[in-house]
């Protein structure tokens, strides 16, 4: 008898569980869910933009709900939930995972169909390129992050325009014994090194996804770093990000190559300025071209309200929204019209990044890119530690990447 | 089943008792305990058991075979219809391509083509430039929706499909392979099929042609006659035999023979059906190809489209990558040799399937026929409470442990990676290739140009060697430091002992990834505290993560720091339980400190230390966090242990199958270790 009662209780509980799911799904109607990984002012400004959208579209019954997902687990959460229809309708993420999600399928909705030409033209062209995978557009660019030259105004009154000037200025400010350096950046980190690599005309992939790590340009770009470290001696050894921050804050590093994430770490007492990365005399005066990461807004493929979701995406990347995200969220919008706005144009930081992005290269969004990091980092290490010549190290890296890429395609 | 239940239960009792009839002679030990059974069913003759087994086993297997056969026949029919539709579609695409994929010429081709299609079929042409519907004969595209027009919002899936095909064509061209399907076929809601193909003009994909076919007549179902025949005839034969034969063993043999005959008969029937189906398909497709070739030539002439290059009907009967199948010659003749190959392929598939079914059926037959089922039912009924209690745990284990475990092992036999993870595992099956690649690679090191050994850090054996060194050194450090500290803390009358104890346990209480990151910072070349101290004493700072040996030292230090508190706590607990009288007696006997330690302390610690060491070996072997965070395998993967290497294969190189094989090998190593360990510790316990 007791068993029976327990059974009935269990069955009732199960039934309750089953009943509650469809009930929730039914009343959500045209409520769209937006996932992002922003915090602090970025989050606040995004929520403000969304609130404005909701107010304008209340009559159509469209309502957007935002959810901030902790960054560490964000990408995996997207990969796990979206293809199974449990994810958001819209999500914001950098372009580096885009290719992987597209190849995995049923994650990101292609949006070429919705894209009118005037919407396409509203963005800085290279940011739009970052949202494109094999000729198809998958999202609209929201903002970008790019490495630029950040300098201590007290030590460097006018920022150098070319690598020659850079070395000259830096040499004067370097005093290794006292732990002072003219320039500091994570040159061992392949991401930071990319601005030199692209500046010399090198790159990771040739046409399509053929790895070209051991190209002559790439080798030349590393030799440039070696020259800065050894011959000119303007860079510290083993530059970790923590070290660079502390050097800059103590006034022991006059110039730094870094991105917007660095600004938050600068001490209040340091008067800093931003300028485009110098041109390379060694490459015939071509500019250094950093990689940029573009955060895009995507419509998820299993979403039930793709039309409405695209309207949201369009609004989030509009001039009105971009202005709020820029001024309050301190982000660099990919919308180019917003930079004509007086307030935005008057903002030195935003303007500096806007100038830099002109020559920036979108970081490849192909899934093969994830196979590059480890061999490329090893190669950089081997070269900087003198364990290998630049050519040999990049040959090894090229071999490793080519092997991994082939392993992926083997049938 | 319910009808044969009582009989089997009766049989089971005999099985357990291993005694002949009658029931009254059965020993009471097992059965009298349950009064309900006592009065029930008189023991059924054993031959019924064999027959019941045969009925069930053969019935089950034939039902499965029948289901598979009807599905295969249906698949073949669908395939045939798709091929017919595709031949027509390719011919049309060829013409549309000659008409540059858009404009009035394309529309004229489409309307000319529509005339010869079956009622209910329709085609449409999409042009990517301007997202346009160029031509359409679909019934809904009339009036203000007539082509040409821009696609409406609800027609987005059509456009996306076209883009998908374009991407597929470009990807395959670029990679020089066939990875993505360049044609799509789809089942429509009305039962018809829809096939789509890309339109290529001057080497680039500019649009798509789609064709929807009218609903097909359902595929002919294989009849139930042969099924019943091959079920009942062997059954009758076996029933007859079992009355004649007296010996149970022979009856079982007879049932196995009957089973083989039944299954074999049905297999032969299936083979014939499928072969017929395959041959007929070729004829149908060949006929379609001839018609389409004629038709295309006519339209070509009518519409005055460029006739160069000549039409290539041989390319129209193609697979999903638009590679010719080669079953039908360009002239529309069936190629006998290729057809025979195809038939043989189907036949070998049938043989494999029936082989599997035979194994399954025989298992069922013997399980029932030899009395296994009866015994199982008996135990389950008798201990039903016990089974009930463990049921939730079993379900949990099944879902959370066994399923992922066996899935991982299955995955290790495939070439699953990022690009093909959506395909079924059987499509990416590579057998033991991953294991051969991992275990068969012996290029551990080679001689460099200057004669020095250059290790191949990606090699499995190098990583295994490093993992073993890592484990042994870590456990040795953990045990010696932990034991030493425990001995110090155990000194009688030590002042402030609780304070020391808390301080020494602290490293253990901190989250280990925080500890790991702190240590990593301390080993920084320029600003780390370790190098600072070295410089203070006039030395030169080391670049710790530059050479494998120093990099290993950093990880070792970090893990040593993390692992000694556990050993200390375990040893301290065991030390305190050693009675002080033993030491007193030893002192009276004049034993030295060292003698006391080896003769009293160590033996008393052994029961506590051995399990702790076993545990910490397994923990250290798989200590992912420390390696991943402190050295991250630097330099060049030389300080990678097996688990971190497996992680890198899965999530940096996206080779899931290979990583699964790697993990399985790790599992094998630990299994071996625990088996040896078990035997050893049993030996030590006995001693």
PDB file of N, CA and C in Angstrom, chain A residues 234-291:
ATOM      1  N   UNK A 234      65.080  47.302 -27.248  1.00  0.00           N
ATOM      2  CA  UNK A 234      64.068  48.207 -26.695  1.00  0.00           C
ATOM      3  C   UNK A 234      62.917  47.459 -26.038  1.00  0.00           C
ATOM      4  N   UNK A 235      62.964  46.124 -26.055  1.00  0.00           N
ATOM      5  CA  UNK A 235      61.842  45.342 -25.511  1.00  0.00           C
ATOM      6  C   UNK A 235      62.278  44.525 -24.306  1.00  0.00           C
ATOM      7  N   UNK A 236      61.417  44.349 -23.310  1.00  0.00           N
ATOM      8  CA  UNK A 236      61.764  43.508 -22.151  1.00  0.00           C
ATOM      9  C   UNK A 236      61.703  42.037 -22.535  1.00  0.00           C
ATOM     10  N   UNK A 237      62.365  41.173 -21.760  1.00  0.00           N
ATOM     11  CA  UNK A 237      62.310  39.734 -22.005  1.00  0.00           C
ATOM     12  C   UNK A 237      61.002  39.183 -21.434  1.00  0.00           C
ATOM     13  N   UNK A 238      60.522  38.112 -22.035  1.00  0.00           N
ATOM     14  CA  UNK A 238      59.310  37.411 -21.572  1.00  0.00           C
ATOM     15  C   UNK A 238      58.192  38.360 -21.158  1.00  0.00           C
ATOM     16  N   UNK A 239      57.638  39.107 -22.080  1.00  0.00           N
ATOM     17  CA  UNK A 239      56.645  40.105 -21.705  1.00  0.00           C
ATOM     18  C   UNK A 239      55.262  39.489 -21.495  1.00  0.00           C
ATOM     19  N   UNK A 240      54.874  39.239 -20.266  1.00  0.00           N
ATOM     20  CA  UNK A 240      53.515  38.779 -20.005  1.00  0.00           C
ATOM     21  C   UNK A 240      52.625  40.016 -19.902  1.00  0.00           C
ATOM     22  N   UNK A 241      51.327  39.810 -19.991  1.00  0.00           N
ATOM     23  CA  UNK A 241      50.445  40.973 -19.991  1.00  0.00           C
ATOM     24  C   UNK A 241      50.493  41.697 -18.646  1.00  0.00           C
ATOM     25  N   UNK A 242      50.655  40.922 -17.578  1.00  0.00           N
ATOM     26  CA  UNK A 242      50.718  41.556 -16.256  1.00  0.00           C
ATOM     27  C   UNK A 242      51.954  42.437 -16.147  1.00  0.00           C
ATOM     28  N   UNK A 243      53.050  41.917 -16.719  1.00  0.00           N
ATOM     29  CA  UNK A 243      54.295  42.670 -16.670  1.00  0.00           C
ATOM     30  C   UNK A 243      54.173  43.978 -17.444  1.00  0.00           C
ATOM     31  N   UNK A 244      53.575  43.891 -18.616  1.00  0.00           N
ATOM     32  CA  UNK A 244      53.446  45.089 -19.447  1.00  0.00           C
ATOM     33  C   UNK A 244      52.601  46.140 -18.732  1.00  0.00           C
ATOM     34  N   UNK A 245      51.517  45.678 -18.121  1.00  0.00           N
ATOM     35  CA  UNK A 245      50.668  46.621 -17.394  1.00  0.00           C
ATOM     36  C   UNK A 245      51.456  47.312 -16.289  1.00  0.00           C
ATOM     37  N   UNK A 246      52.194  46.517 -15.520  1.00  0.00           N
ATOM     38  CA  UNK A 246      52.868  47.140 -14.380  1.00  0.00           C
ATOM     39  C   UNK A 246      53.990  48.069 -14.860  1.00  0.00           C
ATOM     40  N   UNK A 247      54.684  47.665 -15.939  1.00  0.00           N
ATOM     41  CA  UNK A 247      55.730  48.536 -16.473  1.00  0.00           C
ATOM     42  C   UNK A 247      55.138  49.878 -16.927  1.00  0.00           C
ATOM     43  N   UNK A 248      54.025  49.783 -17.634  1.00  0.00           N
ATOM     44  CA  UNK A 248      53.429  51.004 -18.168  1.00  0.00           C
ATOM     45  C   UNK A 248      52.933  51.909 -17.032  1.00  0.00           C
ATOM     46  N   UNK A 249      52.321  51.278 -16.037  1.00  0.00           N
ATOM     47  CA  UNK A 249      51.783  52.063 -14.932  1.00  0.00           C
ATOM     48  C   UNK A 249      52.875  52.701 -14.078  1.00  0.00           C
ATOM     49  N   UNK A 250      54.035  52.052 -14.019  1.00  0.00           N
ATOM     50  CA  UNK A 250      55.128  52.624 -13.232  1.00  0.00           C
ATOM     51  C   UNK A 250      55.944  53.602 -14.057  1.00  0.00           C
ATOM     52  N   UNK A 251      55.520  53.837 -15.301  1.00  0.00           N
ATOM     53  CA  UNK A 251      56.255  54.749 -16.163  1.00  0.00           C
ATOM     54  C   UNK A 251      57.549  54.151 -16.663  1.00  0.00           C
ATOM     55  N   UNK A 252      57.656  52.808 -16.605  1.00  0.00           N
ATOM     56  CA  UNK A 252      58.895  52.166 -17.046  1.00  0.00           C
ATOM     57  C   UNK A 252      58.785  51.648 -18.463  1.00  0.00           C
ATOM     58  N   UNK A 253      57.624  51.726 -19.042  1.00  0.00           N
ATOM     59  CA  UNK A 253      57.465  51.407 -20.456  1.00  0.00           C
ATOM     60  C   UNK A 253      56.802  52.613 -21.094  1.00  0.00           C
ATOM     61  N   UNK A 254      57.484  53.189 -22.084  1.00  0.00           N
ATOM     62  CA  UNK A 254      56.971  54.433 -22.649  1.00  0.00           C
ATOM     63  C   UNK A 254      55.835  54.170 -23.625  1.00  0.00           C
ATOM     64  N   UNK A 255      55.961  53.071 -24.399  1.00  0.00           N
ATOM     65  CA  UNK A 255      54.950  52.777 -25.407  1.00  0.00           C
ATOM     66  C   UNK A 255      54.548  51.315 -25.308  1.00  0.00           C
ATOM     67  N   UNK A 256      53.304  51.067 -25.649  1.00  0.00           N
ATOM     68  CA  UNK A 256      52.757  49.716 -25.564  1.00  0.00           C
ATOM     69  C   UNK A 256      51.912  49.480 -26.807  1.00  0.00           C
ATOM     70  N   UNK A 257      51.994  48.277 -27.379  1.00  0.00           N
ATOM     71  CA  UNK A 257      51.020  47.907 -28.410  1.00  0.00           C
ATOM     72  C   UNK A 257      49.946  47.082 -27.731  1.00  0.00           C
ATOM     73  N   UNK A 258      48.746  47.603 -27.639  1.00  0.00           N
ATOM     74  CA  UNK A 258      47.687  46.799 -27.022  1.00  0.00           C
ATOM     75  C   UNK A 258      46.335  47.335 -27.446  1.00  0.00           C
ATOM     76  N   UNK A 259      45.296  46.668 -26.977  1.00  0.00           N
ATOM     77  CA  UNK A 259      43.955  47.007 -27.428  1.00  0.00           C
ATOM     78  C   UNK A 259      43.125  47.658 -26.342  1.00  0.00           C
ATOM     79  N   UNK A 260      41.826  47.798 -26.581  1.00  0.00           N
ATOM     80  CA  UNK A 260      40.959  48.510 -25.642  1.00  0.00           C
ATOM     81  C   UNK A 260      40.936  47.866 -24.253  1.00  0.00           C
ATOM     82  N   UNK A 261      41.171  46.542 -24.193  1.00  0.00           N
ATOM     83  CA  UNK A 261      41.171  45.875 -22.887  1.00  0.00           C
ATOM     84  C   UNK A 261      42.276  46.426 -21.981  1.00  0.00           C
ATOM     85  N   UNK A 262      43.297  47.025 -22.575  1.00  0.00           N
ATOM     86  CA  UNK A 262      44.418  47.522 -21.794  1.00  0.00           C
ATOM     87  C   UNK A 262      44.057  48.839 -21.093  1.00  0.00           C
ATOM     88  N   UNK A 263      43.168  49.612 -21.722  1.00  0.00           N
ATOM     89  CA  UNK A 263      42.850  50.941 -21.189  1.00  0.00           C
ATOM     90  C   UNK A 263      42.332  50.871 -19.763  1.00  0.00           C
ATOM     91  N   UNK A 264      41.532  49.845 -19.478  1.00  0.00           N
ATOM     92  CA  UNK A 264      40.944  49.708 -18.142  1.00  0.00           C
ATOM     93  C   UNK A 264      41.988  49.448 -17.077  1.00  0.00           C
ATOM     94  N   UNK A 265      43.172  49.001 -17.507  1.00  0.00           N
ATOM     95  CA  UNK A 265      44.192  48.629 -16.524  1.00  0.00           C
ATOM     96  C   UNK A 265      45.195  49.742 -16.268  1.00  0.00           C
ATOM     97  N   UNK A 266      45.090  50.809 -17.030  1.00  0.00           N
ATOM     98  CA  UNK A 266      46.044  51.898 -16.868  1.00  0.00           C
ATOM     99  C   UNK A 266      45.722  52.678 -15.589  1.00  0.00           C
ATOM    100  N   UNK A 267      46.743  52.951 -14.824  1.00  0.00           N
ATOM    101  CA  UNK A 267      46.533  53.668 -13.564  1.00  0.00           C
ATOM    102  C   UNK A 267      46.076  55.104 -13.849  1.00  0.00           C
ATOM    103  N   UNK A 268      45.332  55.654 -12.901  1.00  0.00           N
ATOM    104  CA  UNK A 268      44.758  57.002 -13.094  1.00  0.00           C
ATOM    105  C   UNK A 268      45.846  58.052 -13.289  1.00  0.00           C
ATOM    106  N   UNK A 269      46.997  57.812 -12.658  1.00  0.00           N
ATOM    107  CA  UNK A 269      48.051  58.833 -12.670  1.00  0.00           C
ATOM    108  C   UNK A 269      48.753  58.951 -14.027  1.00  0.00           C
ATOM    109  N   UNK A 270      48.592  57.946 -14.887  1.00  0.00           N
ATOM    110  CA  UNK A 270      49.316  57.961 -16.158  1.00  0.00           C
ATOM    111  C   UNK A 270      48.504  58.728 -17.196  1.00  0.00           C
ATOM    112  N   UNK A 271      49.155  59.709 -17.795  1.00  0.00           N
ATOM    113  CA  UNK A 271      48.508  60.463 -18.865  1.00  0.00           C
ATOM    114  C   UNK A 271      48.882  59.791 -20.179  1.00  0.00           C
ATOM    115  N   UNK A 272      47.926  59.113 -20.779  1.00  0.00           N
ATOM    116  CA  UNK A 272      48.272  58.330 -21.966  1.00  0.00           C
ATOM    117  C   UNK A 272      47.581  58.855 -23.204  1.00  0.00           C
ATOM    118  N   UNK A 273      48.154  58.543 -24.343  1.00  0.00           N
ATOM    119  CA  UNK A 273      47.552  58.897 -25.614  1.00  0.00           C
ATOM    120  C   UNK A 273      47.526  57.683 -26.522  1.00  0.00           C
ATOM    121  N   UNK A 274      46.697  57.731 -27.569  1.00  0.00           N
ATOM    122  CA  UNK A 274      46.615  56.627 -28.519  1.00  0.00           C
ATOM    123  C   UNK A 274      46.979  57.125 -29.904  1.00  0.00           C
ATOM    124  N   UNK A 275      47.658  56.287 -30.651  1.00  0.00           N
ATOM    125  CA  UNK A 275      48.028  56.650 -32.016  1.00  0.00           C
ATOM    126  C   UNK A 275      48.083  55.387 -32.848  1.00  0.00           C
ATOM    127  N   UNK A 276      47.960  55.519 -34.152  1.00  0.00           N
ATOM    128  CA  UNK A 276      48.058  54.326 -35.001  1.00  0.00           C
ATOM    129  C   UNK A 276      49.435  53.703 -34.883  1.00  0.00           C
ATOM    130  N   UNK A 277      49.513  52.386 -35.100  1.00  0.00           N
ATOM    131  CA  UNK A 277      50.800  51.696 -35.090  1.00  0.00           C
ATOM    132  C   UNK A 277      51.680  52.300 -36.182  1.00  0.00           C
ATOM    133  N   UNK A 278      52.987  52.338 -35.966  1.00  0.00           N
ATOM    134  CA  UNK A 278      53.867  52.994 -36.937  1.00  0.00           C
ATOM    135  C   UNK A 278      53.939  52.231 -38.256  1.00  0.00           C
ATOM    136  N   UNK A 279      54.363  52.917 -39.276  1.00  0.00           N
ATOM    137  CA  UNK A 279      54.611  52.243 -40.554  1.00  0.00           C
ATOM    138  C   UNK A 279      55.961  51.563 -40.482  1.00  0.00           C
ATOM    139  N   UNK A 280      56.199  50.621 -41.390  1.00  0.00           N
ATOM    140  CA  UNK A 280      57.426  49.838 -41.349  1.00  0.00           C
ATOM    141  C   UNK A 280      58.378  50.292 -42.443  1.00  0.00           C
ATOM    142  N   UNK A 281      59.464  50.926 -42.034  1.00  0.00           N
ATOM    143  CA  UNK A 281      60.464  51.318 -43.022  1.00  0.00           C
ATOM    144  C   UNK A 281      61.013  50.092 -43.727  1.00  0.00           C
ATOM    145  N   UNK A 282      61.131  48.999 -42.964  1.00  0.00           N
ATOM    146  CA  UNK A 282      61.721  47.773 -43.505  1.00  0.00           C
ATOM    147  C   UNK A 282      60.828  47.127 -44.556  1.00  0.00           C
ATOM    148  N   UNK A 283      59.525  47.494 -44.549  1.00  0.00           N
ATOM    149  CA  UNK A 283      58.617  46.915 -45.535  1.00  0.00           C
ATOM    150  C   UNK A 283      58.188  47.977 -46.535  1.00  0.00           C
ATOM    151  N   UNK A 284      59.070  48.939 -46.756  1.00  0.00           N
ATOM    152  CA  UNK A 284      58.779  49.964 -47.743  1.00  0.00           C
ATOM    153  C   UNK A 284      57.708  50.936 -47.309  1.00  0.00           C
ATOM    154  N   UNK A 285      57.638  51.213 -46.003  1.00  0.00           N
ATOM    155  CA  UNK A 285      56.706  52.219 -45.520  1.00  0.00           C
ATOM    156  C   UNK A 285      55.272  51.751 -45.411  1.00  0.00           C
ATOM    157  N   UNK A 286      55.057  50.441 -45.502  1.00  0.00           N
ATOM    158  CA  UNK A 286      53.690  49.931 -45.329  1.00  0.00           C
ATOM    159  C   UNK A 286      53.327  49.967 -43.844  1.00  0.00           C
ATOM    160  N   UNK A 287      52.060  50.162 -43.539  1.00  0.00           N
ATOM    161  CA  UNK A 287      51.670  50.236 -42.131  1.00  0.00           C
ATOM    162  C   UNK A 287      51.671  48.863 -41.469  1.00  0.00           C
ATOM    163  N   UNK A 288      51.826  48.852 -40.149  1.00  0.00           N
ATOM    164  CA  UNK A 288      51.606  47.610 -39.390  1.00  0.00           C
ATOM    165  C   UNK A 288      50.114  47.346 -39.404  1.00  0.00           C
ATOM    166  N   UNK A 289      49.727  46.090 -39.613  1.00  0.00           N
ATOM    167  CA  UNK A 289      48.300  45.786 -39.751  1.00  0.00           C
ATOM    168  C   UNK A 289      47.876  44.756 -38.713  1.00  0.00           C
ATOM    169  N   UNK A 290      47.347  45.219 -37.591  1.00  0.00           N
ATOM    170  CA  UNK A 290      46.964  44.270 -36.541  1.00  0.00           C
ATOM    171  C   UNK A 290      45.741  43.447 -36.946  1.00  0.00           C
ATOM    172  N   UNK A 291      45.583  42.329 -36.277  1.00  0.00           N
ATOM    173  CA  UNK A 291      44.357  41.551 -36.434  1.00  0.00           C
ATOM    174  C   UNK A 291      43.260  42.245 -35.657  1.00  0.00           C
TER     175      UNK A 291
END
